[in-house]
PDB file of C-alpha atoms in Angstrom:
ATOM      1  CA  UNK A  16      83.629  76.260-260.470  1.00 70.00           C
ATOM      2  CA  UNK A  17      85.336  73.655-258.339  1.00 82.00           C
ATOM      3  CA  UNK A  18      88.376  74.848-256.438  1.00 93.00           C
ATOM      4  CA  UNK A  19      91.289  73.276-254.652  1.00 96.00           C
ATOM      5  CA  UNK A  20      90.211  71.575-251.439  1.00 97.00           C
ATOM      6  CA  UNK A  21      92.459  71.252-248.430  1.00 98.00           C
ATOM      7  CA  UNK A  22      91.899  69.426-245.208  1.00 97.00           C
ATOM      8  CA  UNK A  23      91.974  69.963-242.379  1.00 97.00           C
ATOM      9  CA  UNK A  24      91.576  73.731-242.349  1.00 96.00           C
ATOM     10  CA  UNK A  25      93.042  74.025-238.867  1.00 96.00           C
ATOM     11  CA  UNK A  26      95.345  71.710-236.983  1.00 97.00           C
ATOM     12  CA  UNK A  27      96.914  71.905-233.554  1.00 97.00           C
ATOM     13  CA  UNK A  28      99.782  69.571-232.694  1.00 97.00           C
ATOM     14  CA  UNK A  29     102.365  69.159-229.978  1.00 97.00           C
ATOM     15  CA  UNK A  30     106.099  69.255-230.596  1.00 97.00           C
ATOM     16  CA  UNK A  31     107.491  65.998-231.980  1.00 97.00           C
ATOM     17  CA  UNK A  32     104.087  64.856-233.185  1.00 97.00           C
ATOM     18  CA  UNK A  33     103.219  64.095-236.788  1.00 98.00           C
ATOM     19  CA  UNK A  34     100.685  65.725-239.080  1.00 98.00           C
ATOM     20  CA  UNK A  35      99.201  64.887-242.445  1.00 98.00           C
ATOM     21  CA  UNK A  36      97.749  67.562-244.686  1.00 98.00           C
ATOM     22  CA  UNK A  37      95.602  66.671-247.662  1.00 98.00           C
ATOM     23  CA  UNK A  38      95.026  68.450-250.946  1.00 98.00           C
ATOM     24  CA  UNK A  39      92.465  67.734-253.638  1.00 97.00           C
ATOM     25  CA  UNK A  40      93.291  69.610-256.859  1.00 95.00           C
ATOM     26  CA  UNK A  41      90.855  71.170-259.254  1.00 94.00           C
ATOM     27  CA  UNK A  42      89.336  68.396-261.414  1.00 93.00           C
ATOM     28  CA  UNK A  43      91.557  67.546-264.398  1.00 89.00           C
ATOM     29  CA  UNK A  44      94.524  69.400-262.930  1.00 90.00           C
ATOM     30  CA  UNK A  45      97.519  67.095-262.919  1.00 88.00           C
ATOM     31  CA  UNK A  46     100.063  69.170-261.019  1.00 89.00           C
ATOM     32  CA  UNK A  47     100.079  69.915-257.317  1.00 92.00           C
ATOM     33  CA  UNK A  48     102.300  72.324-255.406  1.00 93.00           C
ATOM     34  CA  UNK A  49     102.816  72.778-251.674  1.00 95.00           C
ATOM     35  CA  UNK A  50     103.776  76.081-250.072  1.00 95.00           C
ATOM     36  CA  UNK A  51     104.502  77.176-246.527  1.00 96.00           C
ATOM     37  CA  UNK A  52     103.734  80.718-245.439  1.00 94.00           C
ATOM     38  CA  UNK A  53     104.912  82.014-242.083  1.00 93.00           C
ATOM     39  CA  UNK A  54     103.432  85.139-240.489  1.00 88.00           C
ATOM     40  CA  UNK A  55     104.231  88.215-242.560  1.00 85.00           C
ATOM     41  CA  UNK A  56     106.184  86.200-245.098  1.00 89.00           C
ATOM     42  CA  UNK A  57     105.656  85.279-248.721  1.00 88.00           C
ATOM     43  CA  UNK A  58     104.737  81.702-249.618  1.00 90.00           C
ATOM     44  CA  UNK A  59     107.774  79.456-249.772  1.00 91.00           C
ATOM     45  CA  UNK A  60     107.693  76.621-252.264  1.00 90.00           C
ATOM     46  CA  UNK A  61     108.113  73.188-250.700  1.00 94.00           C
ATOM     47  CA  UNK A  62     107.534  70.561-253.360  1.00 93.00           C
ATOM     48  CA  UNK A  63     105.499  69.788-256.468  1.00 90.00           C
ATOM     49  CA  UNK A  64     104.164  66.736-258.260  1.00 91.00           C
ATOM     50  CA  UNK A  65     103.231  66.183-261.877  1.00 88.00           C
ATOM     51  CA  UNK A  66     101.398  63.040-262.882  1.00 88.00           C
ATOM     52  CA  UNK A  67     102.182  61.474-259.507  1.00 90.00           C
ATOM     53  CA  UNK A  68     105.919  62.033-259.810  1.00 91.00           C
ATOM     54  CA  UNK A  69     107.882  64.625-257.883  1.00 90.00           C
ATOM     55  CA  UNK A  70     108.612  67.396-260.349  1.00 85.00           C
ATOM     56  CA  UNK A  71     110.424  70.003-258.293  1.00 84.00           C
ATOM     57  CA  UNK A  72     111.711  70.418-254.784  1.00 87.00           C
ATOM     58  CA  UNK A  73     112.163  73.562-252.792  1.00 87.00           C
ATOM     59  CA  UNK A  74     112.893  74.274-249.169  1.00 86.00           C
ATOM     60  CA  UNK A  75     111.150  71.207-247.791  1.00 92.00           C
ATOM     61  CA  UNK A  76     112.719  69.877-244.568  1.00 94.00           C
ATOM     62  CA  UNK A  77     113.840  66.253-244.503  1.00 95.00           C
ATOM     63  CA  UNK A  78     111.231  65.694-241.774  1.00 97.00           C
ATOM     64  CA  UNK A  79     108.532  66.327-244.368  1.00 97.00           C
ATOM     65  CA  UNK A  80     107.506  64.063-247.197  1.00 96.00           C
ATOM     66  CA  UNK A  81     104.772  64.223-249.763  1.00 96.00           C
ATOM     67  CA  UNK A  82     103.218  62.198-252.514  1.00 96.00           C
ATOM     68  CA  UNK A  83     100.567  62.404-255.173  1.00 96.00           C
ATOM     69  CA  UNK A  84      98.126  59.548-255.568  1.00 95.00           C
ATOM     70  CA  UNK A  85      96.435  57.982-258.578  1.00 94.00           C
ATOM     71  CA  UNK A  86      93.405  60.252-258.153  1.00 93.00           C
ATOM     72  CA  UNK A  87      95.815  63.236-258.181  1.00 94.00           C
ATOM     73  CA  UNK A  88      95.197  64.207-254.606  1.00 95.00           C
ATOM     74  CA  UNK A  89      98.316  64.874-252.586  1.00 97.00           C
ATOM     75  CA  UNK A  90      99.330  64.482-248.964  1.00 98.00           C
ATOM     76  CA  UNK A  91     102.037  66.318-247.066  1.00 98.00           C
ATOM     77  CA  UNK A  92     103.372  64.313-244.143  1.00 97.00           C
ATOM     78  CA  UNK A  93     105.175  66.211-241.425  1.00 97.00           C
ATOM     79  CA  UNK A  94     107.030  64.405-238.658  1.00 97.00           C
ATOM     80  CA  UNK A  95     108.895  65.491-235.525  1.00 97.00           C
ATOM     81  CA  UNK A  96     107.035  68.769-235.604  1.00 97.00           C
ATOM     82  CA  UNK A  97     108.830  71.847-234.337  1.00 97.00           C
ATOM     83  CA  UNK A  98     107.467  75.160-233.107  1.00 96.00           C
ATOM     84  CA  UNK A  99     108.816  76.790-236.259  1.00 95.00           C
ATOM     85  CA  UNK A 100     106.585  74.609-238.411  1.00 97.00           C
ATOM     86  CA  UNK A 101     103.600  76.678-237.310  1.00 97.00           C
ATOM     87  CA  UNK A 102     102.420  78.329-240.494  1.00 96.00           C
ATOM     88  CA  UNK A 103      99.814  78.362-243.216  1.00 97.00           C
ATOM     89  CA  UNK A 104     100.267  75.525-245.661  1.00 97.00           C
ATOM     90  CA  UNK A 105      98.846  76.078-249.097  1.00 96.00           C
ATOM     91  CA  UNK A 106      98.291  73.629-251.846  1.00 96.00           C
ATOM     92  CA  UNK A 107      97.931  74.834-255.414  1.00 94.00           C
ATOM     93  CA  UNK A 108      97.108  73.002-258.596  1.00 93.00           C
ATOM     94  CA  UNK A 109      97.598  73.629-262.278  1.00 89.00           C
ATOM     95  CA  UNK A 110      97.159  71.949-265.609  1.00 84.00           C
ATOM     96  CA  UNK A 111     100.509  71.263-267.215  1.00 75.00           C
ATOM     97  CA  UNK A 112     100.621  72.401-270.802  1.00 55.00           C
ATOM     98  CA  UNK A 113      98.343  75.341-270.083  1.00 52.00           C
ATOM     99  CA  UNK A 114     101.067  77.452-268.577  1.00 54.00           C
ATOM    100  CA  UNK A 115     101.845  77.439-264.918  1.00 64.00           C
ATOM    101  CA  UNK A 116      98.851  79.331-263.630  1.00 83.00           C
ATOM    102  CA  UNK A 117      98.426  77.978-260.161  1.00 88.00           C
ATOM    103  CA  UNK A 118      95.187  78.108-258.268  1.00 91.00           C
ATOM    104  CA  UNK A 119      95.473  78.017-254.524  1.00 94.00           C
ATOM    105  CA  UNK A 120      93.424  76.185-251.958  1.00 96.00           C
ATOM    106  CA  UNK A 121      92.193  77.847-248.762  1.00 95.00           C
ATOM    107  CA  UNK A 122      95.148  76.572-246.782  1.00 96.00           C
ATOM    108  CA  UNK A 123      95.681  74.606-243.598  1.00 97.00           C
ATOM    109  CA  UNK A 124      96.669  76.584-240.544  1.00 97.00           C
ATOM    110  CA  UNK A 125      99.033  74.475-238.447  1.00 97.00           C
ATOM    111  CA  UNK A 126      99.854  75.444-234.903  1.00 97.00           C
ATOM    112  CA  UNK A 127     102.573  73.517-233.094  1.00 97.00           C
ATOM    113  CA  UNK A 128     102.570  73.928-229.322  1.00 96.00           C
TER     114      UNK A 128
ATOM    115  CA  UNK B   5     119.294  89.554-253.536  1.00 66.00           C
ATOM    116  CA  UNK B   6     115.889  87.951-253.669  1.00 75.00           C
ATOM    117  CA  UNK B   7     114.839  86.506-256.986  1.00 86.00           C
ATOM    118  CA  UNK B   8     111.673  88.583-256.972  1.00 91.00           C
ATOM    119  CA  UNK B   9     111.674  92.017-255.381  1.00 92.00           C
ATOM    120  CA  UNK B  10     108.728  94.116-254.330  1.00 93.00           C
ATOM    121  CA  UNK B  11     108.367  97.211-252.209  1.00 86.00           C
ATOM    122  CA  UNK B  12     106.716  95.956-249.027  1.00 81.00           C
ATOM    123  CA  UNK B  13     104.716  99.155-248.572  1.00 83.00           C
ATOM    124  CA  UNK B  14     102.255  99.919-247.280  1.00 91.00           C
ATOM    125  CA  UNK B  15     101.160 101.779-250.364  1.00 95.00           C
ATOM    126  CA  UNK B  16      98.300 104.089-249.513  1.00 96.00           C
ATOM    127  CA  UNK B  17      96.033 105.523-252.200  1.00 96.00           C
ATOM    128  CA  UNK B  18      92.713 107.345-251.940  1.00 97.00           C
ATOM    129  CA  UNK B  19      89.560 105.641-253.158  1.00 97.00           C
ATOM    130  CA  UNK B  20      89.118 106.130-256.898  1.00 97.00           C
ATOM    131  CA  UNK B  21      92.819 106.672-257.570  1.00 97.00           C
ATOM    132  CA  UNK B  22      95.185 104.483-259.545  1.00 97.00           C
ATOM    133  CA  UNK B  23      97.378 102.145-257.524  1.00 96.00           C
ATOM    134  CA  UNK B  24     100.675 101.172-259.108  1.00 96.00           C
ATOM    135  CA  UNK B  25     102.472  98.084-257.849  1.00 97.00           C
ATOM    136  CA  UNK B  26     105.949  97.202-259.047  1.00 96.00           C
ATOM    137  CA  UNK B  27     108.059  94.075-259.183  1.00 96.00           C
ATOM    138  CA  UNK B  28     111.526  93.260-260.463  1.00 95.00           C
ATOM    139  CA  UNK B  29     113.021  89.829-260.998  1.00 93.00           C
ATOM    140  CA  UNK B  30     116.580  88.612-261.360  1.00 89.00           C
ATOM    141  CA  UNK B  31     116.266  85.587-263.650  1.00 85.00           C
ATOM    142  CA  UNK B  32     116.368  86.718-267.276  1.00 85.00           C
ATOM    143  CA  UNK B  33     114.996  83.324-268.314  1.00 83.00           C
ATOM    144  CA  UNK B  34     111.733  83.944-266.482  1.00 85.00           C
ATOM    145  CA  UNK B  35     108.830  83.609-268.844  1.00 81.00           C
ATOM    146  CA  UNK B  36     105.619  83.650-266.845  1.00 87.00           C
ATOM    147  CA  UNK B  37     104.511  86.366-264.479  1.00 92.00           C
ATOM    148  CA  UNK B  38     101.587  86.455-262.120  1.00 93.00           C
ATOM    149  CA  UNK B  39      99.920  88.835-259.737  1.00 96.00           C
ATOM    150  CA  UNK B  40      98.104  87.376-256.767  1.00 95.00           C
ATOM    151  CA  UNK B  41      96.005  89.197-254.201  1.00 96.00           C
ATOM    152  CA  UNK B  42      96.079  87.915-250.644  1.00 95.00           C
ATOM    153  CA  UNK B  43      93.868  89.034-247.811  1.00 94.00           C
ATOM    154  CA  UNK B  44      95.209  88.469-244.317  1.00 90.00           C
ATOM    155  CA  UNK B  45      94.970  84.811-243.338  1.00 88.00           C
ATOM    156  CA  UNK B  46      93.553  83.828-246.706  1.00 92.00           C
ATOM    157  CA  UNK B  47      95.048  82.072-249.690  1.00 93.00           C
ATOM    158  CA  UNK B  48      96.535  83.907-252.675  1.00 93.00           C
ATOM    159  CA  UNK B  49      93.972  84.653-255.371  1.00 93.00           C
ATOM    160  CA  UNK B  50      95.097  84.973-258.982  1.00 92.00           C
ATOM    161  CA  UNK B  51      94.482  88.439-260.398  1.00 94.00           C
ATOM    162  CA  UNK B  52      96.443  88.499-263.639  1.00 92.00           C
ATOM    163  CA  UNK B  53      99.042  86.582-265.575  1.00 91.00           C
ATOM    164  CA  UNK B  54     101.192  87.849-268.402  1.00 92.00           C
ATOM    165  CA  UNK B  55     103.714  86.165-270.661  1.00 88.00           C
ATOM    166  CA  UNK B  56     104.530  88.736-273.356  1.00 90.00           C
ATOM    167  CA  UNK B  57     106.029  92.178-273.271  1.00 93.00           C
ATOM    168  CA  UNK B  58     103.513  94.968-273.154  1.00 94.00           C
ATOM    169  CA  UNK B  59     100.229  95.555-271.411  1.00 95.00           C
ATOM    170  CA  UNK B  60      97.408  93.211-270.552  1.00 95.00           C
ATOM    171  CA  UNK B  61      94.123  94.601-269.323  1.00 96.00           C
ATOM    172  CA  UNK B  62      91.353  92.870-267.407  1.00 94.00           C
ATOM    173  CA  UNK B  63      88.676  95.118-266.021  1.00 96.00           C
ATOM    174  CA  UNK B  64      90.221  97.570-263.586  1.00 97.00           C
ATOM    175  CA  UNK B  65      93.543  95.742-263.652  1.00 97.00           C
ATOM    176  CA  UNK B  66      96.411  96.202-266.104  1.00 97.00           C
ATOM    177  CA  UNK B  67      99.592  94.165-265.986  1.00 96.00           C
ATOM    178  CA  UNK B  68     102.676  95.540-267.684  1.00 97.00           C
ATOM    179  CA  UNK B  69     105.735  93.480-268.567  1.00 96.00           C
ATOM    180  CA  UNK B  70     109.133  94.681-269.721  1.00 95.00           C
ATOM    181  CA  UNK B  71     111.470  91.719-270.043  1.00 92.00           C
ATOM    182  CA  UNK B  72     114.430  93.869-271.090  1.00 93.00           C
ATOM    183  CA  UNK B  73     114.201  95.742-267.815  1.00 94.00           C
ATOM    184  CA  UNK B  74     113.089  92.623-265.894  1.00 94.00           C
ATOM    185  CA  UNK B  75     110.155  94.549-264.584  1.00 95.00           C
ATOM    186  CA  UNK B  76     106.490  93.765-264.169  1.00 96.00           C
ATOM    187  CA  UNK B  77     103.825  96.022-262.749  1.00 97.00           C
ATOM    188  CA  UNK B  78     100.157  95.993-261.843  1.00 97.00           C
ATOM    189  CA  UNK B  79      97.918  99.018-262.167  1.00 97.00           C
ATOM    190  CA  UNK B  80      94.595  99.115-260.378  1.00 97.00           C
ATOM    191  CA  UNK B  81      92.263 101.792-261.658  1.00 97.00           C
ATOM    192  CA  UNK B  82      89.427 103.263-259.620  1.00 97.00           C
ATOM    193  CA  UNK B  83      90.828 101.692-256.452  1.00 97.00           C
ATOM    194  CA  UNK B  84      88.244 100.505-253.953  1.00 97.00           C
ATOM    195  CA  UNK B  85      88.599  99.856-250.219  1.00 96.00           C
ATOM    196  CA  UNK B  86      87.991  96.175-251.014  1.00 96.00           C
ATOM    197  CA  UNK B  87      91.237  96.217-253.005  1.00 97.00           C
ATOM    198  CA  UNK B  88      93.126  96.668-249.736  1.00 97.00           C
ATOM    199  CA  UNK B  89      95.261  93.558-249.495  1.00 96.00           C
ATOM    200  CA  UNK B  90      98.769  92.292-250.058  1.00 96.00           C
ATOM    201  CA  UNK B  91      99.675  91.868-253.719  1.00 97.00           C
ATOM    202  CA  UNK B  92     102.162  89.143-254.511  1.00 95.00           C
ATOM    203  CA  UNK B  93     104.223  89.141-257.665  1.00 95.00           C
ATOM    204  CA  UNK B  94     105.142  85.627-258.795  1.00 93.00           C
ATOM    205  CA  UNK B  95     107.553  84.445-261.444  1.00 90.00           C
ATOM    206  CA  UNK B  96     108.204  81.085-263.001  1.00 84.00           C
ATOM    207  CA  UNK B  97     111.235  80.353-265.181  1.00 69.00           C
ATOM    208  CA  UNK B  98     109.658  78.351-267.981  1.00 57.00           C
ATOM    209  CA  UNK B  99     106.665  76.381-269.128  1.00 49.00           C
ATOM    210  CA  UNK B 100     105.457  73.101-267.686  1.00 46.00           C
ATOM    211  CA  UNK B 101     105.424  72.446-263.986  1.00 48.00           C
ATOM    212  CA  UNK B 102     108.164  74.623-262.604  1.00 64.00           C
ATOM    213  CA  UNK B 103     107.825  76.131-259.180  1.00 74.00           C
ATOM    214  CA  UNK B 104     106.698  79.707-258.758  1.00 82.00           C
ATOM    215  CA  UNK B 105     108.839  82.146-256.830  1.00 87.00           C
ATOM    216  CA  UNK B 106     106.961  84.821-254.950  1.00 90.00           C
ATOM    217  CA  UNK B 107     108.015  88.291-253.991  1.00 92.00           C
ATOM    218  CA  UNK B 108     107.443  89.374-250.423  1.00 90.00           C
ATOM    219  CA  UNK B 109     104.339  91.277-251.447  1.00 93.00           C
ATOM    220  CA  UNK B 110     103.201  94.888-251.379  1.00 95.00           C
ATOM    221  CA  UNK B 111     100.536  95.860-248.898  1.00 95.00           C
ATOM    222  CA  UNK B 112      97.992  98.172-250.488  1.00 96.00           C
ATOM    223  CA  UNK B 113      95.686 100.359-248.435  1.00 96.00           C
ATOM    224  CA  UNK B 114      92.856 102.150-250.199  1.00 97.00           C
ATOM    225  CA  UNK B 115      91.635 105.020-248.071  1.00 96.00           C
ATOM    226  CA  UNK B 116      87.887 105.766-248.328  1.00 94.00           C
TER     227      UNK B 116
END
């Protein structure tokens, strides 16, 4: 079965640079979630989109923005990167109306130097 | 107090034993409960979800929910070394597209 696709899988950036992470949900899933997971920590919810509209917002810094496109893929844009942004970034998708079971992508490992 | 609490472990059990993982949550309105397994450096993998009070079994896994006590658990029977991972309890307040709140996870070690 098709899973959530994330790209890139690994990313190295310098401080103050920008990064764009992409997420392609499971086909027919209409809801996308973004999470940040630091070393030894649980995933922290950043933001979610349902039918291309922001549906919920968590601890996403103002330097970050995200959107969901007409094909339901989502992009997380990160600007003015800081060392503390180094983490695993997961995207998850679900089908609204079928409960909130979220299926996670493989993640993007971001390293800010 | 965190919204979702788990004992961080590590919880060590011998191969073939039953591993019992526990989770408590603070929001009485929570309606959906999930257990994810996460290997180091990998993404969380859904193991079980449960919505109603009682037990739900799937193979070697049994999820137990007690909404009155705000408690959810995961039992793993016949534990295998491959079950060694961090188990994340996750809770969502209602249906639709609400965010999921994770516990900090319990690290399980199955000793051969």
